[in-house]
CSV table of C-alpha atoms in Angstrom, one decimal:
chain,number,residue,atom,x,y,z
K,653,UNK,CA,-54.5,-170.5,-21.2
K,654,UNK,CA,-51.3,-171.7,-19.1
K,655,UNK,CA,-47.8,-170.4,-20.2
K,656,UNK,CA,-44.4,-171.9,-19.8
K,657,UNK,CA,-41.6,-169.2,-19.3
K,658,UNK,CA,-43.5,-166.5,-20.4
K,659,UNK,CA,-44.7,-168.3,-23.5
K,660,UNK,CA,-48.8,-169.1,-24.2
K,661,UNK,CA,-49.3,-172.6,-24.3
K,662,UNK,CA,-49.9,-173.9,-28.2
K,663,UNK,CA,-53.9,-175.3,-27.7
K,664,UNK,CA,-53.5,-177.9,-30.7
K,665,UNK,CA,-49.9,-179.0,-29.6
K,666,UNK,CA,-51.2,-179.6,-25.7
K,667,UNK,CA,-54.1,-181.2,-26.8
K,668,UNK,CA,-52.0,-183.5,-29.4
K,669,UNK,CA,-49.7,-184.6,-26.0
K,670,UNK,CA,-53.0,-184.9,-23.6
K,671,UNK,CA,-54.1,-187.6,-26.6
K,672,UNK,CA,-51.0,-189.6,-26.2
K,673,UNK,CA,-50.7,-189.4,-22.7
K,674,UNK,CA,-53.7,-191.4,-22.4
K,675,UNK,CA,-53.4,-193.4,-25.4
K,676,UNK,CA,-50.6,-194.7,-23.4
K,677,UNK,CA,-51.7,-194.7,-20.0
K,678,UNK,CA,-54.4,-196.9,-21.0
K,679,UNK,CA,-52.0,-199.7,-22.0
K,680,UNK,CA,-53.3,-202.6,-23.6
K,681,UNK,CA,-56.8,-201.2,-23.7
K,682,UNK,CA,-57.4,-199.2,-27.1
K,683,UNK,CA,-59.8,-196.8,-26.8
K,684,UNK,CA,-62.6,-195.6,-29.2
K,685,UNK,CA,-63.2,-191.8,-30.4
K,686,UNK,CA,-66.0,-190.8,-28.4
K,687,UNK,CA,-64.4,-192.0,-25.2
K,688,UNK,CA,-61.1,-189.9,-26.4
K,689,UNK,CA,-63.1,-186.7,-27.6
K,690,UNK,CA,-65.3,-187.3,-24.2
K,691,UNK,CA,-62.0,-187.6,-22.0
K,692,UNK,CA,-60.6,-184.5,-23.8
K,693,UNK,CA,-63.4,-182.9,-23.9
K,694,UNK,CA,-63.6,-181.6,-27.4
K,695,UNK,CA,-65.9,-182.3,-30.1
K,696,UNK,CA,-65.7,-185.8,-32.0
K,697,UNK,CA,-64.7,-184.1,-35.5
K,698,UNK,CA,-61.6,-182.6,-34.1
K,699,UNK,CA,-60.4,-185.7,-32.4
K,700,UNK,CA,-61.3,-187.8,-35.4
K,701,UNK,CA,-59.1,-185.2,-37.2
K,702,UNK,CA,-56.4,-185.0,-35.0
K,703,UNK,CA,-56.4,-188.6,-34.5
K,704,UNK,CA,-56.3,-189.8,-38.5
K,705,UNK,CA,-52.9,-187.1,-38.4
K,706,UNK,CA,-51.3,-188.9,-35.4
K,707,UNK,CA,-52.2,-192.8,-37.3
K,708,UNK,CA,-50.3,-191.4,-40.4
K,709,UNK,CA,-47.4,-189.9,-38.8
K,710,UNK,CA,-47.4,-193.4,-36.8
K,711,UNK,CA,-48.0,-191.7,-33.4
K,712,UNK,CA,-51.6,-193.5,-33.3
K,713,UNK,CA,-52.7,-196.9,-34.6
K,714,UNK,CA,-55.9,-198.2,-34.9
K,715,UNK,CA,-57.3,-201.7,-35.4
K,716,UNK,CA,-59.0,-203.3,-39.4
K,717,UNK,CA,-62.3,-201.7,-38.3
K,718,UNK,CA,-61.0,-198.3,-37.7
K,719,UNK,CA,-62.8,-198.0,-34.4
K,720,UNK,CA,-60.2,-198.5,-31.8
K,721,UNK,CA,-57.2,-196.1,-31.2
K,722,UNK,CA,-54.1,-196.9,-29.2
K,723,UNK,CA,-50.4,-195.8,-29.1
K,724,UNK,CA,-48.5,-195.9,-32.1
K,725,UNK,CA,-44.9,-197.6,-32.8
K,726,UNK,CA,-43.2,-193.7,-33.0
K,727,UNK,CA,-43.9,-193.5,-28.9
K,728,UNK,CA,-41.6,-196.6,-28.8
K,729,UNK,CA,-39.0,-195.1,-31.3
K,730,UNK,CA,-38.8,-191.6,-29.2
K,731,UNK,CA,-38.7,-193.3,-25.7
K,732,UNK,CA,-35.9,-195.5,-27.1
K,733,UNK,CA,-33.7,-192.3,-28.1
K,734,UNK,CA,-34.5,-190.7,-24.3
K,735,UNK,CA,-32.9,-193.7,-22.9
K,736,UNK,CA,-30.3,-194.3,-25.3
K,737,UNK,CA,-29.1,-190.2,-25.2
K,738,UNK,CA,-29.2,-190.1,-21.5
K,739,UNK,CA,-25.8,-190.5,-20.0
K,740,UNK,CA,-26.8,-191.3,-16.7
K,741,UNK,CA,-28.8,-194.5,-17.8
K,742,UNK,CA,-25.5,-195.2,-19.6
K,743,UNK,CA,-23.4,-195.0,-16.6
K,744,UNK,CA,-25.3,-196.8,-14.2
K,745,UNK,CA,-26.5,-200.0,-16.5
K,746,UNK,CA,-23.3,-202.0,-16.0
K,747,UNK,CA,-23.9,-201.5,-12.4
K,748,UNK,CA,-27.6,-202.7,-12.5
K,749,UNK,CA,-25.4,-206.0,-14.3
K,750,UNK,CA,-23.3,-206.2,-11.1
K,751,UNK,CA,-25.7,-206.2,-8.8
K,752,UNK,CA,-28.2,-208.7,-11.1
K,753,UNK,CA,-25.0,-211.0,-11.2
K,754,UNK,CA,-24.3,-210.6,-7.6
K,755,UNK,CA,-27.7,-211.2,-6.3
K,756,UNK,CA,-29.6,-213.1,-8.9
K,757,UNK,CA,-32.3,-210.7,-8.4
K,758,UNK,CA,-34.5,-208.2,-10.2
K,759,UNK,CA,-32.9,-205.0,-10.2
K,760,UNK,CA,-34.2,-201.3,-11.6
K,761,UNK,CA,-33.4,-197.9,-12.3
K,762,UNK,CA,-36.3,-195.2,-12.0
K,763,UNK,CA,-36.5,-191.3,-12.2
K,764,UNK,CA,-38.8,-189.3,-10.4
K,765,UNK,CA,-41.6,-187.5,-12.2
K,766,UNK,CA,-44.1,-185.6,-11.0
K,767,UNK,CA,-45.5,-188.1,-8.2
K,768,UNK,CA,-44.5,-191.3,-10.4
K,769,UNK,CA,-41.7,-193.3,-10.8
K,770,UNK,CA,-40.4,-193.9,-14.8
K,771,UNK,CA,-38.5,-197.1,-15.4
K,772,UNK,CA,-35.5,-196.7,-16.9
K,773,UNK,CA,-34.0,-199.7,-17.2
K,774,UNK,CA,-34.6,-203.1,-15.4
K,775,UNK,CA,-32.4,-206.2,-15.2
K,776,UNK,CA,-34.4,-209.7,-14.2
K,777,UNK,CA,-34.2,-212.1,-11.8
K,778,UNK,CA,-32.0,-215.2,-12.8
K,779,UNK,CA,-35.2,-217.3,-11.9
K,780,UNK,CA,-37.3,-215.6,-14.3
K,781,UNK,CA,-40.4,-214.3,-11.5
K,782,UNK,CA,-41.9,-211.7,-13.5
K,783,UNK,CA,-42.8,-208.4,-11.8
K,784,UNK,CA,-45.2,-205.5,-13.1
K,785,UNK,CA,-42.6,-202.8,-13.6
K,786,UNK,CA,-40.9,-202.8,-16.8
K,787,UNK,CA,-38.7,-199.8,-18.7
K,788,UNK,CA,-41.2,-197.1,-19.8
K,789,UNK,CA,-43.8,-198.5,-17.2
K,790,UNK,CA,-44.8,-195.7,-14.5
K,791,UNK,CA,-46.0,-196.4,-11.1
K,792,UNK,CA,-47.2,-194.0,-8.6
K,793,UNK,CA,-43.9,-192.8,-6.6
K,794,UNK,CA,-45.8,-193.9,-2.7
K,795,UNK,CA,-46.2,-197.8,-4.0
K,796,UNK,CA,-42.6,-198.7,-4.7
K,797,UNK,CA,-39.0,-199.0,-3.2
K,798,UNK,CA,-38.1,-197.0,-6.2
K,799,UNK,CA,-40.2,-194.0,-5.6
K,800,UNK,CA,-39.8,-193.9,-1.6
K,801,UNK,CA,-36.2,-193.5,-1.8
K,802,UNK,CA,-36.3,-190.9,-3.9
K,803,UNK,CA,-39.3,-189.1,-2.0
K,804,UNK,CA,-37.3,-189.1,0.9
K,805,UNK,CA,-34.9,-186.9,-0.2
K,806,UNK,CA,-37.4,-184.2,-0.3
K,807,UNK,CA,-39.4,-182.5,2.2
K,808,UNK,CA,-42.5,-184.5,3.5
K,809,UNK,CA,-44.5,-180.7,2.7
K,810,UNK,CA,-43.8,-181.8,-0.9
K,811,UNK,CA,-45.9,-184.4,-0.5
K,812,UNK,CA,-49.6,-184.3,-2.0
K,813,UNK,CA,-52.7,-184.5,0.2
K,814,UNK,CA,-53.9,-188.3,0.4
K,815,UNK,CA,-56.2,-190.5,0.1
K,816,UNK,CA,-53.5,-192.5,-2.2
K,817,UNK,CA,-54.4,-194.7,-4.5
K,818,UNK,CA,-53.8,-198.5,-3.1
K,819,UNK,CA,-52.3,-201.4,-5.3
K,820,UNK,CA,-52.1,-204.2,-2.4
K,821,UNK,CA,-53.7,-204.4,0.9
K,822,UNK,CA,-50.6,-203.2,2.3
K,823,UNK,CA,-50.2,-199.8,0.1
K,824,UNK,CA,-49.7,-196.4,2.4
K,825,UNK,CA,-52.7,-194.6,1.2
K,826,UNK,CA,-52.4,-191.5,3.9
K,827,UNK,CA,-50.3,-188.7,4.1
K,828,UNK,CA,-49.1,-189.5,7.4
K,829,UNK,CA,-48.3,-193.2,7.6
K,830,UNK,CA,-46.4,-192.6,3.9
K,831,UNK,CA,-44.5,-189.5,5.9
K,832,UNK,CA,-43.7,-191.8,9.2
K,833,UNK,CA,-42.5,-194.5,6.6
K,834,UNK,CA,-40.3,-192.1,4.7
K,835,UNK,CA,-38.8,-190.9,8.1
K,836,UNK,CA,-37.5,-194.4,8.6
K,837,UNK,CA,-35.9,-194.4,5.1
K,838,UNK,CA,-33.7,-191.4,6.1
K,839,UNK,CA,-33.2,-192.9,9.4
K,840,UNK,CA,-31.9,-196.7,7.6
K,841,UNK,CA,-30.7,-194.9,4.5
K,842,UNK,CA,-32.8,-196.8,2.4
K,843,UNK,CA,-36.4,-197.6,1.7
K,844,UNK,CA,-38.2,-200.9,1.7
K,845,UNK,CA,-41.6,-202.1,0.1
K,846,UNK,CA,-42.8,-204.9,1.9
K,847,UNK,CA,-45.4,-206.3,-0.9
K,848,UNK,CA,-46.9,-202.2,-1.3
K,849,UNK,CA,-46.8,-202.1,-5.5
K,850,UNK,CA,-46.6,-206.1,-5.9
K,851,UNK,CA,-48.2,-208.8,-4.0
K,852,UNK,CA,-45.6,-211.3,-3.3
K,853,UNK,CA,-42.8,-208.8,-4.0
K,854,UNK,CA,-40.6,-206.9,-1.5
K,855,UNK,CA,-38.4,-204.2,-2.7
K,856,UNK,CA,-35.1,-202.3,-1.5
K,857,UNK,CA,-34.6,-198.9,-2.7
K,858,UNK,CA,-31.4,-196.5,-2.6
K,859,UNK,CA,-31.6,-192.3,-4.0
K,860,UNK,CA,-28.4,-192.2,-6.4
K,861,UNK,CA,-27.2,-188.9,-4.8
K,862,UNK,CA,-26.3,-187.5,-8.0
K,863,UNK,CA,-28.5,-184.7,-8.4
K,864,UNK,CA,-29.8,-182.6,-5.5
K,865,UNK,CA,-32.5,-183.4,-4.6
K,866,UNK,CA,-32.0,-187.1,-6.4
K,867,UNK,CA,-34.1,-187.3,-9.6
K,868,UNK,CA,-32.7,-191.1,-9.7
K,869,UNK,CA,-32.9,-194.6,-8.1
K,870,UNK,CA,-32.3,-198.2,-7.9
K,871,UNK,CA,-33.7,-200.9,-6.4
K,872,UNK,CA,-33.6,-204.6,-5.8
K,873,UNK,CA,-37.4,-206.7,-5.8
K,874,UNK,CA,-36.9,-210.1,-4.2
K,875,UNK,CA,-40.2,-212.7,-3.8
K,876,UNK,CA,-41.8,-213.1,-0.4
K,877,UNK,CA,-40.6,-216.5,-0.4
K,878,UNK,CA,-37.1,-216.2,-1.5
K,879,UNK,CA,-36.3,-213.5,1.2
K,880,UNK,CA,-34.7,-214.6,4.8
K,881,UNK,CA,-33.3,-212.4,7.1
K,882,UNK,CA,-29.5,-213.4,5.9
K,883,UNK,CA,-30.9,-212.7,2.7
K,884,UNK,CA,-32.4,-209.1,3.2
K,885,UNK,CA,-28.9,-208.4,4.9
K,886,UNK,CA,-26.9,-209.7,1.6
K,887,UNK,CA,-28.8,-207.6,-0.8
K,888,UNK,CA,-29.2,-204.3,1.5
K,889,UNK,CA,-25.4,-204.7,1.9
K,890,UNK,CA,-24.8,-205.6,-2.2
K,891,UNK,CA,-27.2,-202.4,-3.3
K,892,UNK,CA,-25.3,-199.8,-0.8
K,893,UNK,CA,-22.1,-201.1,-2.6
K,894,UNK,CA,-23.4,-200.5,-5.7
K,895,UNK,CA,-25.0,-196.9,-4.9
K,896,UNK,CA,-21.0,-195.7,-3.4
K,897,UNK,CA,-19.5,-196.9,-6.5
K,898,UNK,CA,-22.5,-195.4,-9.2
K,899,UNK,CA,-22.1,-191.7,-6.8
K,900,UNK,CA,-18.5,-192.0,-7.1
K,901,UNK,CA,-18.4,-192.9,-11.4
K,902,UNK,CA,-21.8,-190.0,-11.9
K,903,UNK,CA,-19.7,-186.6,-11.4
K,904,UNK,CA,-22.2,-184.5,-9.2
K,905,UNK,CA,-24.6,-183.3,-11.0
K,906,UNK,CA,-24.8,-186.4,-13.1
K,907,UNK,CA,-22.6,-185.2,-15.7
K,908,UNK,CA,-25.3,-184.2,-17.8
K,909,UNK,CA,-26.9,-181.4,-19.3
K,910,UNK,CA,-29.6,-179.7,-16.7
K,911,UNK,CA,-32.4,-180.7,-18.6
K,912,UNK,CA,-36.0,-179.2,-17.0
């Protein structure tokens, strides 16, 4: 049994959060109880159990029949208060506005975890082109502008061993070409996704230097076919501004309390 600062893990309460972990990782695909008590490996009884306590507590819903499980309207409700108590969020949303009002873009602010990228808050494009990433979405931190900023402020050792799972044709899926590209992000000061998380979609992504290493990022996402070289130059030059004036409003440290 693991333990967290010196404390044994609680087996129900770990297997309660394993539940709705992949109650919501599977998104819009509800899932029925011997594919949960199979993916969890424990026996059907208890997950029936533990699921019919999660549906009445609103954690867990499940559909007329009572054969197919998915994330409950409390998940929504809890992530709402993490984004509404964090101050950092706070801070930096006018300046996502700035920079949505400047460039007429879509523009996103993300925080590192583990070795995916959590959206935080998203402002979109003025002509309405709809991307996949969306607040409480999480996308692997190698696919997007988002997450290469941010894994470039850490040491390329940190990274995990690939293969890498691939979302485009164009996705770095090895450990070495994803550590040449994040060499040229501290080289430009910035990283770009040229159509790696999104087809049609390239992305611009700057660390918010807040924290050390930066837990925090945001990025612009501009369509393939909206993006000339002027362009590229105007929102490179548009997000930098914004990053020096977010690092000079975010005392260091971010002004928050040092959650872990």
């Amino acid at each position: 049994m693991s333990e967290t600062g010196g404390v044994r893990e609680v087996k129900s309460a770990a297997r309660t959060v394993e539940l709705l972990e992949l109650l919501a990782a599977r998104g819009d695909r509800p899932a029925r109880l011997q594919e949960l008590a199979d993916a969890l490996e424990v026996p059907r009884s208890s997950m029936y159990a533990l699921l019919q306590t999660l549906i009445g507590r609103g954690w867990v819903r499940t559909d007329v029949t009572g054969s197919l499980y998915g994330i409950g309207i409390h998940a929504l409700l809890t992530g709402t208060s993490y984004l509404d108590s964090d101050p950092r969020v706070r801070i930096v949303r006018p300046y996502l506005d700035e920079a949505s009002d400047a460039l007429g873009e879509t523009i996103h602010m993300g925080r590192l975890d583990g070795h995916d990228v959590a959206y935080l808050a998203t402002r979109e494009s003025h002509e309405y082109l709809r991307t996949i990433s969306r607040v409480g979405r999480r996308l692997p931190a190698h696919m997007g502008a988002l997450g290469k900023a941010l894994l470039a402020e850490r040491p390329d050792e940190e990274l995990p061993e690939g293969p890498y799972e691939a979302a485009t044709p164009n996705t770095l899926t090895s450990r070495e070409a994803l550590a040449a590209d994040l060499g040229r992000v501290r080289e430009r000061g910035h990283s770009v996704d040229r159509e790696e998380g999104v087809p049609g979609i390239v992305g611009f992504g700057f660390a918010l230097r807040y924290d050390s290493p930066a837990q925090d990022a945001i990025s612009c996402s501009v369509p393939v076919a909206r993006l000339t070289p002027e362009r590229e130059r105007r929102i490179i030059a548009v997000m930098r501004e914004i990053r020096t004036k977010v690092e000079a409003t975010v005392p260091a440290g971010g002004g928050a309390i040092h959650w872990r």
